[in-house]
PDB file of C-alpha atoms and ligand atoms in Angstrom:
ATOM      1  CA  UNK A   3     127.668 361.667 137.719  1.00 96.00           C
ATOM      2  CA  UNK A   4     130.970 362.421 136.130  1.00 98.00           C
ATOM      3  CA  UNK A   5     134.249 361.255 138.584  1.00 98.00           C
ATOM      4  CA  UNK A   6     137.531 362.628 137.465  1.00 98.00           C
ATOM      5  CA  UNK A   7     140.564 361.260 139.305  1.00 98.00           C
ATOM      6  CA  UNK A   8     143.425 363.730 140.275  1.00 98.00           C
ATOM      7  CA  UNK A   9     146.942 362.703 141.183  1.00 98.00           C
ATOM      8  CA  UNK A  10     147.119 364.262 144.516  1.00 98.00           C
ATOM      9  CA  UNK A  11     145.713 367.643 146.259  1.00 98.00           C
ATOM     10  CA  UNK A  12     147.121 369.978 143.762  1.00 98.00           C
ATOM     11  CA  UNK A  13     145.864 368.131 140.952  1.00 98.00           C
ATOM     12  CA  UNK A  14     142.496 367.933 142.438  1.00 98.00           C
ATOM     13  CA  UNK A  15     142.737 372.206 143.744  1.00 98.00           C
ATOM     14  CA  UNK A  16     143.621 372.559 139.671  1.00 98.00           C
ATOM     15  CA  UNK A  17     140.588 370.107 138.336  1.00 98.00           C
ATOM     16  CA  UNK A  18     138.085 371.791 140.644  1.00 98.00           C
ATOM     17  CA  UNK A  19     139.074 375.729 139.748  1.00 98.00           C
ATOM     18  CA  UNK A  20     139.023 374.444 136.358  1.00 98.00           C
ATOM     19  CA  UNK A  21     135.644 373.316 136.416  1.00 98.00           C
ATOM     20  CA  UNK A  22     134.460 376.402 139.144  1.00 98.00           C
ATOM     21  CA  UNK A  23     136.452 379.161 136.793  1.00 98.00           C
ATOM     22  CA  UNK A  24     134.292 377.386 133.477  1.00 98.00           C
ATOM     23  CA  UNK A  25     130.804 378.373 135.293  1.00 98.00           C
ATOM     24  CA  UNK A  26     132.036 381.921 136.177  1.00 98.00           C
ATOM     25  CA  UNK A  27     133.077 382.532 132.442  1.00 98.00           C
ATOM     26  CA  UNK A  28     129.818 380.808 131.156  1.00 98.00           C
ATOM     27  CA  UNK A  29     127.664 382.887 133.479  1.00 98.00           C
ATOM     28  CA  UNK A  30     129.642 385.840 134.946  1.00 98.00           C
ATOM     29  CA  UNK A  31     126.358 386.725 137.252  1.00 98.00           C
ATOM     30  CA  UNK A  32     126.268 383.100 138.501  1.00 98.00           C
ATOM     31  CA  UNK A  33     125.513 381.844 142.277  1.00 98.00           C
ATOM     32  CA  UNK A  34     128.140 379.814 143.645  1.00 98.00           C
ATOM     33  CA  UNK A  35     127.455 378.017 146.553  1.00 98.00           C
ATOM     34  CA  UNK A  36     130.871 377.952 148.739  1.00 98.00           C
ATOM     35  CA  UNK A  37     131.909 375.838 151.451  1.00 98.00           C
ATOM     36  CA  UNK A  38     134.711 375.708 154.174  1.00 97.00           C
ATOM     37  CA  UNK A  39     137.311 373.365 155.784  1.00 94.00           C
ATOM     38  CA  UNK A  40     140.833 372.202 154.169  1.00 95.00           C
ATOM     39  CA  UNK A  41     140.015 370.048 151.097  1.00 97.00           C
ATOM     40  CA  UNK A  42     138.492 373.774 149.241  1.00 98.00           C
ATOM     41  CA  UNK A  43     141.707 376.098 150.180  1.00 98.00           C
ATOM     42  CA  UNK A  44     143.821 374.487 147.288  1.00 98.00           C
ATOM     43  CA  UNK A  45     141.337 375.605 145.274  1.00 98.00           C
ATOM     44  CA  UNK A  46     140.417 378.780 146.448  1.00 98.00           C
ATOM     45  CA  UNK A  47     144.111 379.602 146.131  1.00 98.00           C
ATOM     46  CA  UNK A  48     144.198 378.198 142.041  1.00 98.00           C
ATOM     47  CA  UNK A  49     141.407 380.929 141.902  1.00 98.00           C
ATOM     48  CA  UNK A  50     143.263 383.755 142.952  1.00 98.00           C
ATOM     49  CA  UNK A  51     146.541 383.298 140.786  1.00 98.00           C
ATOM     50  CA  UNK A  52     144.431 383.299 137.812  1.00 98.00           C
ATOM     51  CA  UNK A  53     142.418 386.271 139.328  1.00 98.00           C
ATOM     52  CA  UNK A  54     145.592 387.856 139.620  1.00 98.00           C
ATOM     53  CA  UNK A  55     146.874 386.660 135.864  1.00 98.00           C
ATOM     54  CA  UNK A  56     143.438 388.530 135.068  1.00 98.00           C
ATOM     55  CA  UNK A  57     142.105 385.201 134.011  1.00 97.00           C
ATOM     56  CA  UNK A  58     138.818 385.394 136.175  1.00 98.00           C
ATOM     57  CA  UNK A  59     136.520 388.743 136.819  1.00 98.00           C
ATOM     58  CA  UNK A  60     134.116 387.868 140.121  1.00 98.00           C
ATOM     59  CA  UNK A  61     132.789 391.608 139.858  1.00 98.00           C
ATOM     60  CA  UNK A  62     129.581 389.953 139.099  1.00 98.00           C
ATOM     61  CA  UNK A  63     129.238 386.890 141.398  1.00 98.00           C
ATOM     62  CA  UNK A  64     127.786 385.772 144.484  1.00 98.00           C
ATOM     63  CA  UNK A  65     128.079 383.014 146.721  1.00 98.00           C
ATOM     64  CA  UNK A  66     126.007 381.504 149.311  1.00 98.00           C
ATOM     65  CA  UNK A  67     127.947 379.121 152.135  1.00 98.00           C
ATOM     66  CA  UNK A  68     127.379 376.341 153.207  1.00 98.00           C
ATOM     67  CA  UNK A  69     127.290 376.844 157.242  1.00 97.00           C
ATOM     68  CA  UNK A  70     128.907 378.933 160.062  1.00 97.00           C
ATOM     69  CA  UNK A  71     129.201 378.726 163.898  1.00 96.00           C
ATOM     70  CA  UNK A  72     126.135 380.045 166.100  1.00 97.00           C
ATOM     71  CA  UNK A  73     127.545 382.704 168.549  1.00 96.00           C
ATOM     72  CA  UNK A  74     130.723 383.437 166.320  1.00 95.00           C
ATOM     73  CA  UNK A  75     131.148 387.234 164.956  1.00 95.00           C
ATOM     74  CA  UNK A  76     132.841 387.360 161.635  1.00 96.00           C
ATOM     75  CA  UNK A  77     135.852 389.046 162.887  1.00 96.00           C
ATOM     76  CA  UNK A  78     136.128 385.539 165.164  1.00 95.00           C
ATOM     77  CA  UNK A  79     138.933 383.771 163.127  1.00 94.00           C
ATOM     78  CA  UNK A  80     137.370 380.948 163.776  1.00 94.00           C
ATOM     79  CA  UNK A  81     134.180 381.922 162.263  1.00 96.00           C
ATOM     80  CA  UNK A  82     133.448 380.407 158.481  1.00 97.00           C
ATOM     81  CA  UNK A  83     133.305 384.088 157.569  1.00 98.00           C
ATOM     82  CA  UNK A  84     136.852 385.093 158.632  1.00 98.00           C
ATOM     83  CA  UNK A  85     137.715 381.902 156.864  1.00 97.00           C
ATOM     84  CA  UNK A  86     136.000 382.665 153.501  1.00 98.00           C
ATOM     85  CA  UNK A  87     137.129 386.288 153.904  1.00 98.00           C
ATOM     86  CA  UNK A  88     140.912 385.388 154.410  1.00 98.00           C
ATOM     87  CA  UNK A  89     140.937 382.438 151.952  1.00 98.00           C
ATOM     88  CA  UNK A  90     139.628 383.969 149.496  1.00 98.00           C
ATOM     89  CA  UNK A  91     137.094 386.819 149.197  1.00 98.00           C
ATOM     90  CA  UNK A  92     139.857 389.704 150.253  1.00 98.00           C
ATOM     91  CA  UNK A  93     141.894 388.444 147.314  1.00 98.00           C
ATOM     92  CA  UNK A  94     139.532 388.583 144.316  1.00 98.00           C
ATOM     93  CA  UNK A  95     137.479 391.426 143.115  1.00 98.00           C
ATOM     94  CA  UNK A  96     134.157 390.511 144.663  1.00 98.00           C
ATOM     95  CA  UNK A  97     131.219 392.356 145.928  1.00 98.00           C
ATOM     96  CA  UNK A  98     131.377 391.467 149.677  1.00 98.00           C
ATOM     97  CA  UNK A  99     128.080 392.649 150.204  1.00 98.00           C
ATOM     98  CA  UNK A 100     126.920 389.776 147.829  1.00 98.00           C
ATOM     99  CA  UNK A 101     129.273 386.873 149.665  1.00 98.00           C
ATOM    100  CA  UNK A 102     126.171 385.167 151.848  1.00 98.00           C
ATOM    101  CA  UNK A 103     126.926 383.332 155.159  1.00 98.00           C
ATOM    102  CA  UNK A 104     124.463 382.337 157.949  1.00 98.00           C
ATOM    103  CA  UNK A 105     124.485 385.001 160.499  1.00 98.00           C
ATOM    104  CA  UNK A 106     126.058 383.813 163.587  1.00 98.00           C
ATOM    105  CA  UNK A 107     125.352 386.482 165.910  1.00 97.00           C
ATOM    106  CA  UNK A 108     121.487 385.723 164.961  1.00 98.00           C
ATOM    107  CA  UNK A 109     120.615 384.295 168.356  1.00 97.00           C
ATOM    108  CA  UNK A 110     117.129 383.342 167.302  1.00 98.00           C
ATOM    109  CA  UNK A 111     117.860 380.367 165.165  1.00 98.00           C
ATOM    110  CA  UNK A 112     114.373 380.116 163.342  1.00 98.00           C
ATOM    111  CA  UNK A 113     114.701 383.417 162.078  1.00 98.00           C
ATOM    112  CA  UNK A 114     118.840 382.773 161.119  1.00 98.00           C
ATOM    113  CA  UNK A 115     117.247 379.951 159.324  1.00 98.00           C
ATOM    114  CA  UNK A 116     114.618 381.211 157.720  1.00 98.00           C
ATOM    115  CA  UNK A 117     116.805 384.828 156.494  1.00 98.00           C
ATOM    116  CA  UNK A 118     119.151 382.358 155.221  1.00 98.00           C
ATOM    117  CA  UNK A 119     116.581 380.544 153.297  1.00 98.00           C
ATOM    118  CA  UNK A 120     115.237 383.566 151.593  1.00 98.00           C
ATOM    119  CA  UNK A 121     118.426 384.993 150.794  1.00 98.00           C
ATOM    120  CA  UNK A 122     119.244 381.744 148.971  1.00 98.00           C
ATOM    121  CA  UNK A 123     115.593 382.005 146.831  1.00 98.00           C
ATOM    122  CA  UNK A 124     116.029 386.108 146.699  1.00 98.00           C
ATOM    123  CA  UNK A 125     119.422 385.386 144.478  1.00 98.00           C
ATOM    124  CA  UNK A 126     117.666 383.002 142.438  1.00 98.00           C
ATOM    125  CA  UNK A 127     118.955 379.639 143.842  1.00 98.00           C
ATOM    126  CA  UNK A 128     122.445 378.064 143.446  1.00 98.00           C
ATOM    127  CA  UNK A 129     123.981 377.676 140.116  1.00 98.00           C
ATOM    128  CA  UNK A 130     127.074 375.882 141.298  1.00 98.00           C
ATOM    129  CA  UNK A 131     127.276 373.882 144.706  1.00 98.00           C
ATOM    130  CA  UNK A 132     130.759 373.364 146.317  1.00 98.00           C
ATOM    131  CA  UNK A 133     130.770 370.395 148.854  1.00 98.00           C
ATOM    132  CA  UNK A 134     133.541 368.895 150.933  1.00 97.00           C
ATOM    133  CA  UNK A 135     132.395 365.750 152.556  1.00 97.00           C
ATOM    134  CA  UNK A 136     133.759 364.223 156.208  1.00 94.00           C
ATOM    135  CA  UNK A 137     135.151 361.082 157.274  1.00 93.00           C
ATOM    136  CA  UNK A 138     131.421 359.830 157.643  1.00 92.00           C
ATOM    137  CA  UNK A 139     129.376 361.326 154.760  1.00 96.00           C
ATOM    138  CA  UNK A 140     128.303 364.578 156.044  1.00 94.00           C
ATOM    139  CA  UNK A 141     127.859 367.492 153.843  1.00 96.00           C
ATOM    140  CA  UNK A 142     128.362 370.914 155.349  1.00 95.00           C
ATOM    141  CA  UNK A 143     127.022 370.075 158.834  1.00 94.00           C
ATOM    142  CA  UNK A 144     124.606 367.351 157.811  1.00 95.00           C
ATOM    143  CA  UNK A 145     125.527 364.922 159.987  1.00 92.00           C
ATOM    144  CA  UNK A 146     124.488 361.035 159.464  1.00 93.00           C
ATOM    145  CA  UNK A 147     120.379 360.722 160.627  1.00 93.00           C
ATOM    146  CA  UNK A 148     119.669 364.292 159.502  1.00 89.00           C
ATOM    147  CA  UNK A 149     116.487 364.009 157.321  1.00 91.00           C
ATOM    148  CA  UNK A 150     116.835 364.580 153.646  1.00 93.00           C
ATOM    149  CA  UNK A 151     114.412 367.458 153.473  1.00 93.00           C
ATOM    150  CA  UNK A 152     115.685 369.769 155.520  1.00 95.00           C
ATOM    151  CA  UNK A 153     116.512 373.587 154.490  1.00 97.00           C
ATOM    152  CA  UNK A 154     118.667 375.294 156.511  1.00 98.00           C
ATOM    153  CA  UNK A 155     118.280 374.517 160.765  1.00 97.00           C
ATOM    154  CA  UNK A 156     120.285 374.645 163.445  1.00 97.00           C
ATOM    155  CA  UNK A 157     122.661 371.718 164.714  1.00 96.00           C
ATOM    156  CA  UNK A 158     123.635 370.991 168.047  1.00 95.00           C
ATOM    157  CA  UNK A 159     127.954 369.943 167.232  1.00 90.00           C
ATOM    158  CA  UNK A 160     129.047 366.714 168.807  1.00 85.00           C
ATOM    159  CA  UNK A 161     130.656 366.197 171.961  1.00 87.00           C
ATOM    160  CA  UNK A 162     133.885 365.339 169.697  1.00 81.00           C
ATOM    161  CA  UNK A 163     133.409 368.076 167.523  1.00 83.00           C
ATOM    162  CA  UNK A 164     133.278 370.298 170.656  1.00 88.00           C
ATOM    163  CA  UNK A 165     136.166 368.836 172.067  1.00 86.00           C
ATOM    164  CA  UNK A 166     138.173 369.240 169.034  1.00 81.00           C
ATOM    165  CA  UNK A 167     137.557 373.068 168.749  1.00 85.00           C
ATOM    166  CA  UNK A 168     138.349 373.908 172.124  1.00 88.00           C
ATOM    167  CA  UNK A 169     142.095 374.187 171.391  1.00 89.00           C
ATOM    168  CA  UNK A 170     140.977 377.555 169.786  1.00 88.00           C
ATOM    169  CA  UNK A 171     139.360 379.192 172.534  1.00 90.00           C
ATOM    170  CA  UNK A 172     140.509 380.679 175.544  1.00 89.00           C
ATOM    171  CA  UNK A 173     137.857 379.012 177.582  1.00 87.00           C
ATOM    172  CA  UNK A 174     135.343 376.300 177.317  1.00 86.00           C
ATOM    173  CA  UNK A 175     132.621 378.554 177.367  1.00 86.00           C
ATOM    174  CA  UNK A 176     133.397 380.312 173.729  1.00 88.00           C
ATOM    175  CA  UNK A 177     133.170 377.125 172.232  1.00 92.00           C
ATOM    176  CA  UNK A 178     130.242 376.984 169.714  1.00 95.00           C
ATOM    177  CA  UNK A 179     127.923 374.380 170.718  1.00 95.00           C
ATOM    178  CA  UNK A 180     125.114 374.943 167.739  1.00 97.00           C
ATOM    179  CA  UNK A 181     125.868 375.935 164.041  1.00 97.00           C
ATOM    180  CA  UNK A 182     123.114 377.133 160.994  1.00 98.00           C
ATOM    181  CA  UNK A 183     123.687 375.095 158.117  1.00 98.00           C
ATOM    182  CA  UNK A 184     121.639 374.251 155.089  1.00 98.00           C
ATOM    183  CA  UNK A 185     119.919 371.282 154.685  1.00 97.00           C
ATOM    184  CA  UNK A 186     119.865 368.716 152.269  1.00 97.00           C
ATOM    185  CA  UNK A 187     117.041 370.311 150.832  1.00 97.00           C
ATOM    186  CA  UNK A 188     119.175 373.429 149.313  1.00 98.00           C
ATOM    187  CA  UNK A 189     121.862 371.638 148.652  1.00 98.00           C
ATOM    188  CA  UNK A 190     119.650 369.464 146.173  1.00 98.00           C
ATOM    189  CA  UNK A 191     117.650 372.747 144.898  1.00 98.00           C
ATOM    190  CA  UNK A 192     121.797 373.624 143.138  1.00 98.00           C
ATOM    191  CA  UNK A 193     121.517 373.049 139.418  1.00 98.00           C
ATOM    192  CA  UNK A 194     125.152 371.898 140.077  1.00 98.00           C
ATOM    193  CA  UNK A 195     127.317 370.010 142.265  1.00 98.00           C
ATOM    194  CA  UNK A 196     130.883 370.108 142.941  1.00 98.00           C
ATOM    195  CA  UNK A 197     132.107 367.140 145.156  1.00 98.00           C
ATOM    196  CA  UNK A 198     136.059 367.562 146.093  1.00 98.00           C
ATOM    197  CA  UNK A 199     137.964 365.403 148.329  1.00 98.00           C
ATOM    198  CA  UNK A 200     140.777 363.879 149.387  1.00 98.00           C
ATOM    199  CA  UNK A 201     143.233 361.516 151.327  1.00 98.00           C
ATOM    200  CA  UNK A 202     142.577 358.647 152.386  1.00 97.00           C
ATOM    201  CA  UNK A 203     140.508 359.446 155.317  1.00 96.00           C
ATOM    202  CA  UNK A 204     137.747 359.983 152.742  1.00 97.00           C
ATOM    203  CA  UNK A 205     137.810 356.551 150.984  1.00 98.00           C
ATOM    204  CA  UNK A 206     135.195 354.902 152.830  1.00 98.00           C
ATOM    205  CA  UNK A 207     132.695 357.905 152.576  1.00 97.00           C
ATOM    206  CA  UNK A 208     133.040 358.278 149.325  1.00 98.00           C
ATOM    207  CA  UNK A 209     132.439 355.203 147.918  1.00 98.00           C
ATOM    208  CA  UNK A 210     129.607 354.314 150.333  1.00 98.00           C
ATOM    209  CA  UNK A 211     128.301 357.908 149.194  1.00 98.00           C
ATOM    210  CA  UNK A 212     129.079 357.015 145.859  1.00 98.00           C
ATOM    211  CA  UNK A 213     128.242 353.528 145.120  1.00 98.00           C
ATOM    212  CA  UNK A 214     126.229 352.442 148.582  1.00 98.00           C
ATOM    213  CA  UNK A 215     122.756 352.554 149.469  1.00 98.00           C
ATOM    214  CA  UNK A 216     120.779 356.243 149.763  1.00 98.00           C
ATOM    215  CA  UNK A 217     120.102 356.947 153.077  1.00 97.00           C
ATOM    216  CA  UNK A 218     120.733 359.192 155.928  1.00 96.00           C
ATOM    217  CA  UNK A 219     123.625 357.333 157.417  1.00 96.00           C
ATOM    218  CA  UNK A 220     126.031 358.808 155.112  1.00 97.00           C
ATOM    219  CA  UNK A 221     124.261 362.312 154.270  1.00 97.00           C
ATOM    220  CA  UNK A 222     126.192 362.472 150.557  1.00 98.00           C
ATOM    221  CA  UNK A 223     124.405 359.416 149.390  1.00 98.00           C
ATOM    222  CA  UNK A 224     121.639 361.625 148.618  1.00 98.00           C
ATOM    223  CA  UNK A 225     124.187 363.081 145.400  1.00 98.00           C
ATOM    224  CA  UNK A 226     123.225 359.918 143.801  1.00 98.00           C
ATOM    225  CA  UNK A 227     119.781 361.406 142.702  1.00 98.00           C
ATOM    226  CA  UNK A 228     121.296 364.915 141.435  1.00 98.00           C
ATOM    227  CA  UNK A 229     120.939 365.371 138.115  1.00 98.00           C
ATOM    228  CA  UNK A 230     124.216 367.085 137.663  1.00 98.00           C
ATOM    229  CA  UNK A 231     127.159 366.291 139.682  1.00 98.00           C
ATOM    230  CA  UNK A 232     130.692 366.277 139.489  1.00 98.00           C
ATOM    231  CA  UNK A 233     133.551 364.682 141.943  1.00 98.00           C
ATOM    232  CA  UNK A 234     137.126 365.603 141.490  1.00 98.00           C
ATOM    233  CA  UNK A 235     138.921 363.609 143.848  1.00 98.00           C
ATOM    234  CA  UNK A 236     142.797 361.604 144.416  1.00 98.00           C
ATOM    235  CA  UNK A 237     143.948 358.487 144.083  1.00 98.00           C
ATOM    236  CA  UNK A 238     143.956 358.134 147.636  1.00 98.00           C
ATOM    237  CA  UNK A 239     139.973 359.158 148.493  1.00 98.00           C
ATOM    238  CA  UNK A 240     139.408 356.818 145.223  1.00 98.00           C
ATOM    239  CA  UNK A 241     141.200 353.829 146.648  1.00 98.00           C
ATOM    240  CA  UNK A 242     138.575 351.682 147.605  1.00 98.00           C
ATOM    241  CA  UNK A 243     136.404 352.844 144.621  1.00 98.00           C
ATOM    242  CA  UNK A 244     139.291 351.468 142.597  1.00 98.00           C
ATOM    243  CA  UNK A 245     139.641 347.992 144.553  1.00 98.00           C
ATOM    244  CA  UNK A 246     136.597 347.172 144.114  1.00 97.00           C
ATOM    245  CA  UNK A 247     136.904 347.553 140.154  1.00 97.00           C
ATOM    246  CA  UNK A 248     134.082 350.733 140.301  1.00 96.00           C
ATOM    247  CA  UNK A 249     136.499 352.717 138.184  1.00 92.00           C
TER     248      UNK A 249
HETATM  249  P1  PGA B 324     137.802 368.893 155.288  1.00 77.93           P
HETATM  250  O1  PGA B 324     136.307 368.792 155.782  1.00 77.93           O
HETATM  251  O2  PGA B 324     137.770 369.548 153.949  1.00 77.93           O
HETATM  252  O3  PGA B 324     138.467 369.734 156.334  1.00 77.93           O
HETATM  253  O4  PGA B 324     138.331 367.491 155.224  1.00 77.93           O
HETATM  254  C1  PGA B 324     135.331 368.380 154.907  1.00 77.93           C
HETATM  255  C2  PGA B 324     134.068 368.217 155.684  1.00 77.93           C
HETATM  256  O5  PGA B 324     134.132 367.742 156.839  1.00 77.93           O
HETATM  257  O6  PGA B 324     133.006 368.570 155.155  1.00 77.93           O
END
């Protein structure tokens, strides 16, 4: 595992385009695997200056994400789709029909699963794995006591989580209760892995997912046994790696 330390957010958005933009010039047909939520969009917007410099070509790349929001269209803005679409697929020169995100509107969620599954083995796997990680370990919508071997399956969002979302909605009832997200399993199968965070909100998950025991509880301990992975992340998220003398 290779940790680099940015200053702050933007240091961290630079680091990790560095590091995504080096896989897409080493393998312009590669499979990046994508995720959502504020720690990426620093990123994702690093990417599209130097699309726009004409430093980066994604004619030839696809991307698998990480989850989305069972019941939610992806014309929803609060769908992961309308987020990955306005953050950054409408801005680069991608395929869209190769940009891969659980279907929402798939109300059966074995078959979701199991279309997302093969889509992820039809493109030949994941060459690069983005992955935010929350306040208690959780990677996409692994939450702590998900098993390890999972592929993607469908999980029921916490009361909190819930609660939280309903500021978007007009009524209670157009709140997601379920998302599709991969498991563990494919997250593992990517020959690479891209951990970004920060703030300090992330200190304590990262260094128990860093430098704690492997297990369930905190879903990104499982990173420990990839082969490959990197972590960009501030000072801040790094601050209790760095008082305990880790780093
Ligand atoms: P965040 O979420 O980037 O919005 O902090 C990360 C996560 O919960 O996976």
């Amino acid at each position: 595992m290779i940790i680099y330390a940015g200053k702050d957010y933007y240091d961290v958005s630079r680091k990790a385009a560095n590091i995504m933009s080096a896989q897409i010039i080493m393998k312009p047909r590669t499979v990046l695997g994508l995720a959502t939520g504020s720690t990426p969009v620093g990123m994702y917007r690093q990417l599209i200056e130097w699309y726009e410099k004409g430093d980066l070509d994604f004619s030839q790349v696809t991307t698998v994400n990480l989850d989305e929001y069972k019941g939610l269209s992806g014309n929803n803005n609060q769908s992961y789709r309308y987020f990955m679409n306005t953050n950054l697929f409408d801005h680069i020169n991608i395929d869209k029909s190769r940009t891969y995100v659980p279907n929402g509107l798939e109300e059966d969620s074995r078959k979701a699963c199991e279309d997302y599954n093969k889509i992820i083995r039809s493109v030949g796997g994941i060459d690069m794995q983005l992955l935010g990680i929350g306040g208690n370990g959780h990677i996409g919508f692994n939450e702590p006591g998900e098993a390890f071997e999972k592929e993607t399956h469908c999980v029921d969002l916490t009361e909190s989580t819930i609660k939280a979302n309903a500021r978007f909605f007009a009524s209670m009832d157009e709140v997601p209760k379920q998302a599709y997200t991969m498991g563990i399993k494919n997250i593992m199968s990517a020959k690479k892995i891209l951990l970004i965070a920060a703030g300090s909100a992330k200190a304590d998950a990262l260094y128990k997912s860093l430098y704690g025991p492997i297990t369930p509880n905190v879903p990104a301990s499982i990173l420990q046994l990839h082969q490959d992975v990197t972590v960009v992340a501030d000072e801040e998220s790094l601050s209790l790696i760095r008082e305990k003398g880790l780093l």
